[in-house]
CSV table of C-alpha atoms in Angstrom, one decimal:
chain,number,residue,atom,x,y,z
A,1,MET,CA,-190.2,41.2,-44.1
A,2,ALA,CA,-190.9,38.7,-46.8
A,3,TRP,CA,-190.6,41.2,-49.7
A,4,ILE,CA,-186.9,42.7,-48.5
A,5,SER,CA,-185.8,38.8,-48.2
A,6,VAL,CA,-186.8,38.0,-52.0
A,7,CYS,CA,-185.0,41.4,-52.6
A,8,ARG,CA,-182.3,41.3,-51.5
A,9,LEU,CA,-182.2,37.3,-53.4
A,10,LEU,CA,-182.8,38.9,-56.4
A,11,ILE,CA,-180.0,40.8,-55.9
A,12,ALA,CA,-177.2,38.3,-55.1
A,13,ALA,CA,-178.2,36.7,-57.4
A,14,ALA,CA,-177.8,39.5,-60.0
A,15,LEU,CA,-174.2,40.2,-58.3
A,16,LEU,CA,-172.9,36.6,-59.1
A,17,GLN,CA,-174.4,36.0,-62.2
A,18,THR,CA,-172.2,39.9,-62.9
A,19,VAL,CA,-168.8,38.1,-61.4
A,20,PHE,CA,-169.4,34.9,-62.5
A,21,SER,CA,-171.2,36.0,-66.1
A,22,ASN,CA,-169.5,35.0,-70.0
A,23,VAL,CA,-170.0,38.0,-71.2
A,24,VAL,CA,-167.7,40.7,-70.7
A,25,ASP,CA,-169.4,44.5,-69.6
A,26,LEU,CA,-167.5,46.4,-72.2
A,27,ASN,CA,-167.0,50.3,-72.1
A,28,ASP,CA,-164.5,52.7,-73.8
A,29,HIS,CA,-161.2,51.4,-71.3
A,30,ASN,CA,-161.9,47.6,-72.3
A,31,PHE,CA,-163.3,47.3,-75.8
A,32,GLU,CA,-160.0,48.2,-77.9
A,33,ALA,CA,-158.3,45.1,-75.6
A,34,THR,CA,-161.2,42.7,-75.9
A,35,MET,CA,-160.9,43.2,-80.1
A,36,THR,CA,-157.3,42.9,-80.1
A,37,ASN,CA,-157.4,39.9,-77.9
A,38,ASN,CA,-160.1,38.0,-80.2
A,39,LYS,CA,-160.9,36.9,-83.7
A,40,LEU,CA,-164.6,36.8,-83.0
A,41,VAL,CA,-166.9,39.0,-81.0
A,42,ILE,CA,-170.6,38.9,-80.6
A,43,ILE,CA,-171.8,41.8,-79.3
A,44,ASN,CA,-175.3,42.9,-77.3
A,45,PHE,CA,-175.7,47.3,-77.5
A,46,TYR,CA,-179.3,46.9,-75.3
A,47,ALA,CA,-180.7,48.5,-73.4
A,48,ASN,CA,-182.2,48.1,-69.3
A,49,TRP,CA,-185.8,49.4,-69.8
A,50,CYS,CA,-186.3,47.8,-73.5
A,51,ARG,CA,-188.5,44.1,-73.2
A,52,PHE,CA,-186.5,42.7,-75.9
A,53,SER,CA,-183.5,43.9,-74.2
A,54,GLN,CA,-184.2,42.0,-70.8
A,55,MET,CA,-185.5,39.2,-72.7
A,56,LEU,CA,-182.1,38.1,-74.2
A,57,THR,CA,-179.7,38.6,-71.3
A,58,PRO,CA,-180.7,35.2,-70.0
A,59,VAL,CA,-180.5,33.8,-73.5
A,60,PHE,CA,-177.2,35.1,-74.3
A,61,GLU,CA,-175.7,34.2,-70.7
A,62,GLU,CA,-176.1,30.7,-71.6
A,63,ALA,CA,-174.7,31.1,-75.1
A,64,ALA,CA,-171.8,33.2,-74.2
A,65,ARG,CA,-171.8,29.8,-71.3
A,66,LYS,CA,-171.7,27.2,-74.1
A,67,ILE,CA,-169.6,29.2,-76.3
A,68,ALA,CA,-166.9,29.1,-73.3
A,69,GLU,CA,-167.1,25.5,-73.5
A,70,GLU,CA,-166.3,24.9,-76.4
A,71,PHE,CA,-163.7,27.2,-77.4
A,72,LYS,CA,-161.4,28.0,-74.7
A,73,GLU,CA,-160.1,31.3,-76.4
A,74,GLY,CA,-160.4,33.2,-79.4
A,75,VAL,CA,-163.7,34.5,-78.9
A,76,ALA,CA,-165.8,36.5,-77.2
A,77,LEU,CA,-169.4,37.8,-76.1
A,78,GLY,CA,-170.4,41.1,-74.4
A,79,ARG,CA,-172.4,43.3,-74.2
A,80,VAL,CA,-173.1,47.6,-74.0
A,81,ASP,CA,-175.7,49.5,-72.0
A,82,CYS,CA,-176.6,52.2,-74.7
A,83,GLU,CA,-176.8,54.4,-71.6
A,84,GLY,CA,-174.6,53.9,-69.5
A,85,GLN,CA,-172.1,54.4,-72.1
A,86,LEU,CA,-173.2,56.6,-74.7
A,87,GLY,CA,-169.5,56.8,-77.1
A,88,LEU,CA,-169.8,53.8,-78.1
A,89,ALA,CA,-173.8,53.1,-78.8
A,90,GLN,CA,-173.1,56.6,-81.2
A,91,ARG,CA,-170.2,54.8,-82.5
A,92,PHE,CA,-171.6,51.9,-83.9
A,93,SER,CA,-175.0,54.4,-84.8
A,94,ILE,CA,-177.4,52.1,-82.7
A,95,ASN,CA,-181.4,52.6,-83.5
A,96,LYS,CA,-182.4,49.7,-82.6
A,97,TYR,CA,-182.8,47.9,-79.1
A,98,PRO,CA,-181.2,45.0,-78.8
A,99,THR,CA,-178.6,45.0,-81.8
A,100,LEU,CA,-176.4,42.2,-81.9
A,101,LYS,CA,-173.5,43.3,-84.1
A,102,VAL,CA,-170.6,40.3,-85.4
A,103,PHE,CA,-167.1,42.2,-85.5
A,104,ARG,CA,-164.4,40.2,-87.2
A,105,ASN,CA,-160.5,40.6,-86.2
A,106,GLY,CA,-161.8,44.2,-84.8
A,107,GLN,CA,-164.1,45.0,-87.4
A,108,ALA,CA,-167.5,45.5,-87.4
A,109,LEU,CA,-169.1,43.3,-90.0
A,110,LYS,CA,-172.0,44.7,-92.3
A,111,LYS,CA,-174.4,42.1,-91.5
A,112,GLU,CA,-175.8,42.0,-87.8
A,113,TYR,CA,-176.6,38.9,-86.1
A,114,ARG,CA,-180.2,39.0,-86.9
A,115,GLY,CA,-180.8,34.3,-86.4
A,116,GLN,CA,-182.9,32.8,-83.5
A,117,ARG,CA,-182.0,34.2,-80.9
A,118,SER,CA,-181.9,30.5,-77.9
A,119,PRO,CA,-178.2,29.6,-77.1
A,120,GLU,CA,-177.7,26.4,-79.0
A,121,ALA,CA,-178.1,28.9,-82.2
A,122,PHE,CA,-175.9,31.4,-81.4
A,123,LEU,CA,-173.4,28.2,-80.5
A,124,GLU,CA,-174.0,26.7,-84.1
A,125,TYR,CA,-173.5,30.5,-85.3
A,126,VAL,CA,-169.9,31.1,-83.7
A,127,ARG,CA,-168.9,27.5,-85.3
A,128,GLY,CA,-169.0,28.5,-88.5
A,129,GLU,CA,-168.2,32.2,-88.0
A,130,LEU,CA,-164.5,30.2,-86.6
A,131,SER,CA,-164.3,28.5,-89.8
A,132,PRO,CA,-162.1,28.7,-91.9
A,133,SER,CA,-162.5,31.8,-94.3
A,134,LEU,CA,-159.3,30.5,-96.6
A,135,LYS,CA,-159.0,27.6,-97.8
A,136,ASN,CA,-155.7,26.5,-99.8
A,137,ILE,CA,-154.9,24.1,-103.0
A,138,GLU,CA,-152.6,23.0,-105.3
A,139,GLU,CA,-152.3,25.2,-108.3
A,140,HIS,CA,-154.1,22.2,-110.8
A,141,GLU,CA,-156.8,22.1,-108.4
A,142,LEU,CA,-157.4,25.8,-109.1
A,143,SER,CA,-160.4,25.5,-112.0
A,144,GLU,CA,-162.1,22.8,-109.9
A,145,SER,CA,-162.3,25.1,-106.9
A,146,ILE,CA,-163.1,28.7,-108.1
A,147,SER,CA,-167.0,28.1,-107.2
A,148,LYS,CA,-167.8,31.7,-107.0
A,149,ARG,CA,-166.1,34.9,-107.4
A,150,SER,CA,-162.7,34.6,-105.6
A,151,ILE,CA,-159.6,36.0,-104.3
A,152,VAL,CA,-156.6,33.9,-104.4
A,153,GLY,CA,-153.3,34.4,-103.4
A,154,TYR,CA,-150.2,33.4,-104.1
A,155,PHE,CA,-147.6,33.0,-101.5
A,156,PRO,CA,-143.8,31.3,-100.9
A,157,HIS,CA,-144.7,29.9,-97.3
A,158,THR,CA,-147.8,30.2,-95.2
A,159,ASN,CA,-145.8,32.1,-91.8
A,160,GLY,CA,-145.1,35.3,-93.3
A,161,ALA,CA,-146.7,38.8,-93.0
A,162,GLU,CA,-148.6,38.5,-96.2
A,163,TYR,CA,-149.7,35.8,-96.0
A,164,ALA,CA,-151.3,36.5,-92.8
A,165,ALA,CA,-152.2,39.5,-94.1
A,166,PHE,CA,-154.2,38.2,-97.0
A,167,ASP,CA,-156.5,35.6,-94.5
A,168,LYS,CA,-157.5,38.4,-92.3
A,169,ALA,CA,-158.8,39.8,-95.2
A,170,ALA,CA,-160.9,36.8,-96.1
A,171,SER,CA,-162.3,36.3,-92.5
A,172,VAL,CA,-163.8,39.8,-92.9
A,173,GLN,CA,-165.0,38.9,-96.3
A,174,LYS,CA,-165.6,35.3,-96.3
A,175,ASP,CA,-169.0,35.6,-96.9
A,176,ASP,CA,-168.8,37.5,-100.3
A,177,CYS,CA,-166.3,36.0,-101.6
A,178,GLN,CA,-164.8,33.1,-102.0
A,179,PHE,CA,-160.9,33.4,-100.8
A,180,LEU,CA,-158.3,30.6,-101.5
A,181,SER,CA,-154.6,30.3,-101.5
A,182,ILE,CA,-151.2,28.8,-103.6
A,183,VAL,CA,-148.0,27.9,-101.8
A,184,ARG,CA,-145.5,27.6,-103.8
A,185,ASP,CA,-141.5,27.5,-103.1
A,186,GLY,CA,-139.6,30.6,-103.9
A,187,ALA,CA,-142.9,31.8,-105.8
A,188,PRO,CA,-143.7,35.9,-105.7
A,189,VAL,CA,-146.4,37.1,-103.7
A,190,ALA,CA,-149.8,37.9,-106.3
A,191,ILE,CA,-152.8,38.8,-105.5
A,192,GLY,CA,-155.8,38.5,-107.7
A,193,VAL,CA,-159.8,38.3,-108.1
A,194,HIS,CA,-161.6,35.6,-110.9
A,195,SER,CA,-164.5,35.1,-111.8
A,196,GLU,CA,-166.3,31.7,-111.7
A,197,ARG,CA,-164.5,28.1,-113.1
A,198,SER,CA,-162.0,31.6,-114.5
A,199,VAL,CA,-157.7,30.6,-114.3
A,200,VAL,CA,-156.9,33.6,-115.1
A,201,ALA,CA,-157.1,36.4,-112.9
A,202,GLU,CA,-159.4,40.0,-114.3
A,203,HIS,CA,-158.1,42.2,-111.8
A,204,THR,CA,-154.6,42.0,-109.7
A,205,TYR,CA,-153.3,43.4,-106.1
A,206,ASP,CA,-150.3,46.2,-106.8
A,207,GLY,CA,-150.2,47.4,-103.8
A,208,ASP,CA,-148.0,46.3,-100.2
A,209,HIS,CA,-148.9,42.2,-99.3
A,210,SER,CA,-148.4,43.5,-96.1
A,211,ASP,CA,-150.2,45.3,-95.7
A,212,HIS,CA,-154.1,44.7,-94.4
A,213,GLY,CA,-155.7,47.9,-94.4
A,214,SER,CA,-154.8,48.1,-98.4
A,215,ILE,CA,-155.4,44.5,-99.1
A,216,MET,CA,-159.1,45.0,-97.6
A,217,SER,CA,-160.0,47.6,-99.5
A,218,PHE,CA,-159.0,46.4,-102.8
A,219,VAL,CA,-161.2,42.5,-102.0
A,220,THR,CA,-163.9,44.8,-100.9
A,221,ASP,CA,-164.5,47.4,-103.5
A,222,ARG,CA,-164.1,44.0,-105.7
A,223,CYS,CA,-166.1,41.0,-103.1
A,224,VAL,CA,-169.2,43.5,-103.1
A,225,PRO,CA,-171.7,42.4,-105.6
A,226,LEU,CA,-172.9,45.1,-107.5
A,227,VAL,CA,-176.3,43.2,-108.0
A,228,ARG,CA,-176.6,41.7,-104.4
A,229,GLU,CA,-179.6,38.4,-104.4
A,230,ILE,CA,-182.4,39.0,-101.7
A,231,THR,CA,-183.5,36.3,-99.5
A,232,PHE,CA,-185.1,36.0,-96.8
A,233,ALA,CA,-182.0,36.0,-94.2
A,234,ASN,CA,-181.1,39.0,-95.6
A,235,ALA,CA,-183.7,41.0,-95.9
A,236,GLU,CA,-184.1,42.3,-92.9
A,237,GLY,CA,-180.4,43.5,-93.2
A,238,LEU,CA,-180.9,45.1,-97.2
A,239,THR,CA,-184.0,46.7,-95.7
A,240,GLU,CA,-182.3,48.5,-92.6
A,241,GLU,CA,-180.0,50.1,-95.6
A,242,GLY,CA,-183.3,52.4,-96.3
A,243,LEU,CA,-182.4,52.7,-99.4
A,244,PRO,CA,-185.1,52.3,-102.2
A,245,PHE,CA,-184.4,49.3,-104.0
A,246,LEU,CA,-184.5,48.9,-107.8
A,247,ILE,CA,-185.0,44.5,-107.8
A,248,LEU,CA,-185.1,41.7,-110.5
A,249,PHE,CA,-187.7,39.2,-110.4
A,250,HIS,CA,-186.3,35.8,-112.5
A,251,GLN,CA,-186.7,32.7,-112.4
A,252,PRO,CA,-184.2,30.6,-110.2
A,253,ASP,CA,-182.1,29.5,-113.5
A,254,ASP,CA,-182.4,32.4,-115.7
A,255,SER,CA,-178.4,34.0,-115.2
A,256,HIS,CA,-179.5,35.5,-119.1
A,257,ALA,CA,-181.2,38.2,-117.6
A,258,LEU,CA,-179.7,39.1,-114.4
A,259,GLN,CA,-176.6,38.7,-116.5
A,260,VAL,CA,-178.8,41.7,-118.7
A,261,PHE,CA,-179.4,44.0,-115.5
A,262,GLU,CA,-176.2,43.6,-113.8
A,263,ASP,CA,-174.5,45.1,-117.3
A,264,GLN,CA,-177.2,48.3,-117.1
A,265,VAL,CA,-176.8,48.8,-113.3
A,266,ARG,CA,-172.8,49.1,-114.4
A,267,LYS,CA,-173.2,50.8,-117.8
A,268,GLU,CA,-175.6,53.5,-116.8
A,269,LEU,CA,-176.6,53.4,-112.7
A,270,LEU,CA,-173.1,53.7,-111.2
A,271,PRO,CA,-173.4,57.1,-110.4
A,272,LEU,CA,-176.6,56.6,-108.6
A,273,ARG,CA,-175.3,53.1,-106.4
A,274,ASN,CA,-175.4,55.5,-102.9
A,275,THR,CA,-179.8,56.2,-103.7
A,276,VAL,CA,-181.0,53.0,-105.2
A,277,ASN,CA,-180.1,49.3,-103.9
A,278,PHE,CA,-179.6,47.1,-107.0
A,279,ILE,CA,-181.3,44.1,-105.8
A,280,HIS,CA,-182.5,40.8,-107.5
A,281,ALA,CA,-184.6,38.0,-106.0
A,282,ASP,CA,-186.1,34.5,-107.3
A,283,GLY,CA,-189.6,35.1,-108.1
A,284,GLU,CA,-190.8,32.0,-107.2
A,285,GLN,CA,-189.9,32.5,-103.6
A,286,PHE,CA,-190.9,36.0,-104.1
A,287,SER,CA,-194.3,35.5,-105.2
A,288,HIS,CA,-195.9,37.9,-103.3
A,289,PRO,CA,-193.8,41.0,-104.0
A,290,LEU,CA,-195.2,39.7,-107.7
A,291,HIS,CA,-198.5,39.9,-107.0
A,292,HIS,CA,-198.5,43.1,-105.5
A,293,LEU,CA,-197.3,44.1,-109.2
A,294,GLY,CA,-200.4,42.9,-110.9
A,295,LYS,CA,-197.7,39.9,-112.3
A,296,SER,CA,-197.3,35.9,-111.2
A,297,LYS,CA,-194.3,33.7,-112.4
A,298,GLN,CA,-195.2,33.8,-116.0
A,299,ASP,CA,-194.2,37.5,-116.7
A,300,LEU,CA,-190.6,37.2,-115.1
A,301,PRO,CA,-188.3,38.4,-115.7
A,302,VAL,CA,-189.7,41.5,-113.9
A,303,LEU,CA,-188.4,44.2,-113.3
A,304,ALA,CA,-189.5,47.0,-110.3
A,305,ILE,CA,-188.5,49.8,-107.6
A,306,ASP,CA,-189.3,49.0,-103.9
A,307,SER,CA,-189.5,53.1,-101.8
A,308,PHE,CA,-190.2,51.4,-99.2
A,309,ARG,CA,-193.8,53.1,-99.5
A,310,HIS,CA,-194.8,52.1,-102.6
A,311,MET,CA,-194.3,50.3,-105.8
A,312,TYR,CA,-193.2,50.7,-109.3
A,313,LEU,CA,-193.0,49.1,-112.5
A,314,PHE,CA,-190.5,49.5,-114.8
A,315,SER,CA,-192.0,47.7,-118.6
A,316,SER,CA,-194.2,44.7,-118.9
A,317,ASN,CA,-190.9,43.7,-122.0
A,318,PHE,CA,-187.9,43.4,-119.8
A,319,HIS,CA,-185.6,42.7,-122.0
A,320,GLU,CA,-187.0,45.6,-124.9
A,321,ASP,CA,-186.9,48.2,-122.9
A,322,VAL,CA,-183.8,47.9,-120.1
A,323,ARG,CA,-181.2,48.2,-123.3
A,324,LYS,CA,-182.9,51.4,-124.8
A,325,PRO,CA,-180.3,54.1,-123.4
A,326,GLY,CA,-181.1,56.1,-120.9
A,327,LYS,CA,-184.7,54.2,-120.2
A,328,LEU,CA,-183.5,52.3,-117.0
A,329,LYS,CA,-181.4,55.3,-115.6
A,330,GLN,CA,-184.5,58.2,-116.0
A,331,PHE,CA,-186.8,55.5,-113.9
A,332,VAL,CA,-184.3,55.8,-111.2
A,333,GLU,CA,-184.3,59.7,-111.5
A,334,ASP,CA,-187.4,60.0,-111.7
A,335,LEU,CA,-188.5,58.0,-108.2
A,336,HIS,CA,-185.8,60.3,-107.0
A,337,SER,CA,-187.8,63.5,-108.0
A,338,GLY,CA,-191.0,62.2,-107.3
A,339,LYS,CA,-192.1,61.7,-111.1
A,340,LEU,CA,-193.4,58.2,-110.4
A,341,HIS,CA,-195.9,58.8,-107.9
A,342,ARG,CA,-197.0,62.5,-109.4
A,343,GLU,CA,-197.5,60.3,-112.9
A,344,PHE,CA,-199.9,57.7,-111.1
A,345,HIS,CA,-201.8,59.7,-109.7
A,346,TYR,CA,-202.3,62.4,-112.7
A,347,GLY,CA,-200.3,60.7,-116.0
A,348,PRO,CA,-197.4,62.1,-117.5
A,349,ASP,CA,-195.9,65.5,-117.0
A,350,PRO,CA,-196.9,67.1,-120.6
A,351,THR,CA,-193.7,67.8,-121.7
A,352,GLU,CA,-194.7,70.4,-124.9
A,353,HIS,CA,-197.1,73.1,-125.1
A,354,PRO,CA,-200.0,72.3,-127.3
A,355,GLN,CA,-201.1,75.6,-129.8
A,356,VAL,CA,-204.4,76.7,-129.5
A,357,GLU,CA,-206.4,78.9,-131.0
A,358,GLN,CA,-206.3,82.1,-128.0
A,359,ALA,CA,-209.6,83.5,-127.8
A,360,ALA,CA,-212.1,84.9,-124.6
A,361,PRO,CA,-213.3,82.0,-122.6
A,362,SER,CA,-217.1,81.4,-123.0
A,363,ILE,CA,-219.3,82.0,-120.5
A,364,ASP,CA,-220.1,78.5,-120.9
A,365,GLN,CA,-215.9,77.2,-120.9
A,366,GLY,CA,-215.0,78.9,-117.9
A,367,PRO,CA,-212.2,80.8,-117.4
A,368,ASP,CA,-209.4,78.2,-117.6
A,369,VAL,CA,-210.3,75.9,-120.5
A,370,PRO,CA,-208.9,77.9,-124.2
A,371,HIS,CA,-211.4,77.0,-127.1
A,372,LEU,CA,-210.4,74.7,-129.2
A,373,ALA,CA,-208.6,74.9,-132.4
A,374,LYS,CA,-210.0,75.1,-135.3
A,375,SER,CA,-207.7,71.6,-136.6
A,376,ASP,CA,-208.8,69.9,-133.2
A,377,PRO,CA,-210.1,66.6,-133.8
A,378,PRO,CA,-214.4,66.2,-132.8
A,379,GLN,CA,-214.2,65.6,-129.1
A,380,PRO,CA,-216.5,63.3,-127.5
A,381,SER,CA,-219.2,63.7,-125.9
A,382,PRO,CA,-219.9,64.7,-122.2
A,383,SER,CA,-221.8,61.6,-121.6
A,384,SER,CA,-219.1,59.4,-122.8
A,385,VAL,CA,-215.7,61.4,-120.6
A,386,PRO,CA,-214.9,59.9,-117.3
A,387,ASP,CA,-215.7,61.7,-114.4
A,388,LEU,CA,-213.1,63.9,-113.6
A,389,GLU,CA,-213.6,64.0,-109.6
A,390,ASP,CA,-214.7,59.6,-110.1
A,391,LEU,CA,-210.9,59.5,-111.4
A,392,GLY,CA,-209.9,60.7,-108.6
A,393,ARG,CA,-210.7,59.1,-106.2
A,394,GLU,CA,-210.5,55.6,-108.0
A,395,HIS,CA,-206.7,56.9,-107.8
A,396,GLN,CA,-206.3,57.8,-104.2
A,397,PHE,CA,-208.2,54.5,-103.8
A,398,ARG,CA,-205.9,52.6,-105.7
A,399,GLY,CA,-202.8,54.5,-104.7
A,400,PRO,CA,-199.8,52.4,-106.2
A,401,PRO,CA,-199.3,49.1,-105.4
A,402,LYS,CA,-198.2,49.2,-101.1
A,403,SER,CA,-194.2,48.4,-100.4
A,404,ALA,CA,-193.7,44.9,-100.3
A,405,PHE,CA,-190.2,45.0,-98.8
A,406,ALA,CA,-190.7,47.3,-95.9
A,407,LYS,CA,-192.5,44.1,-93.8
A,408,LEU,CA,-189.1,43.4,-94.1
A,409,ALA,CA,-187.4,45.9,-91.8
A,410,PRO,CA,-186.9,45.4,-88.6
A,411,GLY,CA,-190.1,45.3,-86.9
A,412,LYS,CA,-191.8,46.1,-83.2
A,413,ASN,CA,-192.6,43.0,-82.5
A,414,ARG,CA,-188.4,42.3,-82.2
A,415,TYR,CA,-186.4,46.0,-81.4
A,416,THR,CA,-187.4,49.4,-79.3
A,417,PHE,CA,-186.6,52.0,-81.7
A,418,ALA,CA,-184.2,54.5,-80.3
A,419,GLY,CA,-186.8,57.5,-78.7
A,420,GLN,CA,-189.4,54.7,-77.7
A,421,HIS,CA,-189.0,54.0,-74.2
A,422,ASP,CA,-189.9,50.7,-73.1
A,423,GLU,CA,-191.1,51.1,-69.5
A,424,LEU,CA,-192.8,47.7,-70.1
């Protein structure tokens, strides 16, 4: 009887939690309305059997309570039972539990929430997300206000559809670009892209200024960097994209090497951007991957590929070799063809066949070894030639350096992956 009473109490507590919960249970019927009615939505995609989902549940509940106390409207925390709502789980390609996706103005951000799982951390994150994404300035303040790549909008007033569409785009892309607005009475609406400290726009938007979707496409193409910086905060998200890294390690103040790398990527590798991620890293913070390559901070800049299985060094002389036409592109193509891995084990692929004297093999040489041509130089004695089996064993033992960044991908100490049913 006592056991039955305890079970009843637990069921009652669960029902009360559901009734008074500040977390919205999302399904196909209320999902779009929740997106429409809130500027910011954080969704916990979970599975009931996943122990990490179970651990997050009370934390997420408490976070929702704290957030609801501070923000009376405009923000919601929701949850999706991925087994009960398969359509929503598939729509957002959920492959691990719990996945915490963030939506601004109804659009899913590329970056998931990967911060600390505590009520206080969630609250602080929401505060940052709801801080103004669009800064209004005077025109004479423009040069001083542009601290990074910026999208600048000019408007006659702030109560029109054009300003609202620009503000909405700013809320979605504020992580990648700075958004500034200048209001001038009677001025025509204009949107331009400015590089750091430049008052002259390098690109201008010529579409419908009230069309949010069109503005978003324009902004996204120019805000998301071609070469992205990896940090310990975003490493998990970058590795989860699943594309190998072409990564430049550089001194934190070496803007020249970074610019050279970006120029060569833009010149040679744009057609390959869907097959590899172009990354740069502070070589002092990420010194451990350098050690995998047999390099140190004194060797910077260093360019390499991390395939998430192995690492491959581009060249010992970055500045000299990266500018050689086609060399960087060939390096990336050799990764995808398997040539980098193959050549590490077996040496350079043969590019041409030497002309040798045609003769029947001798008994000593065996059927696959031709006689030496008369013009061949004298060969070393057998005692000076390394044993091929020993070389093979050495390469198998050493192999290419193992990936350093695969360890930063989503791990089993934080997620349960789809297909790995955890009964704990």
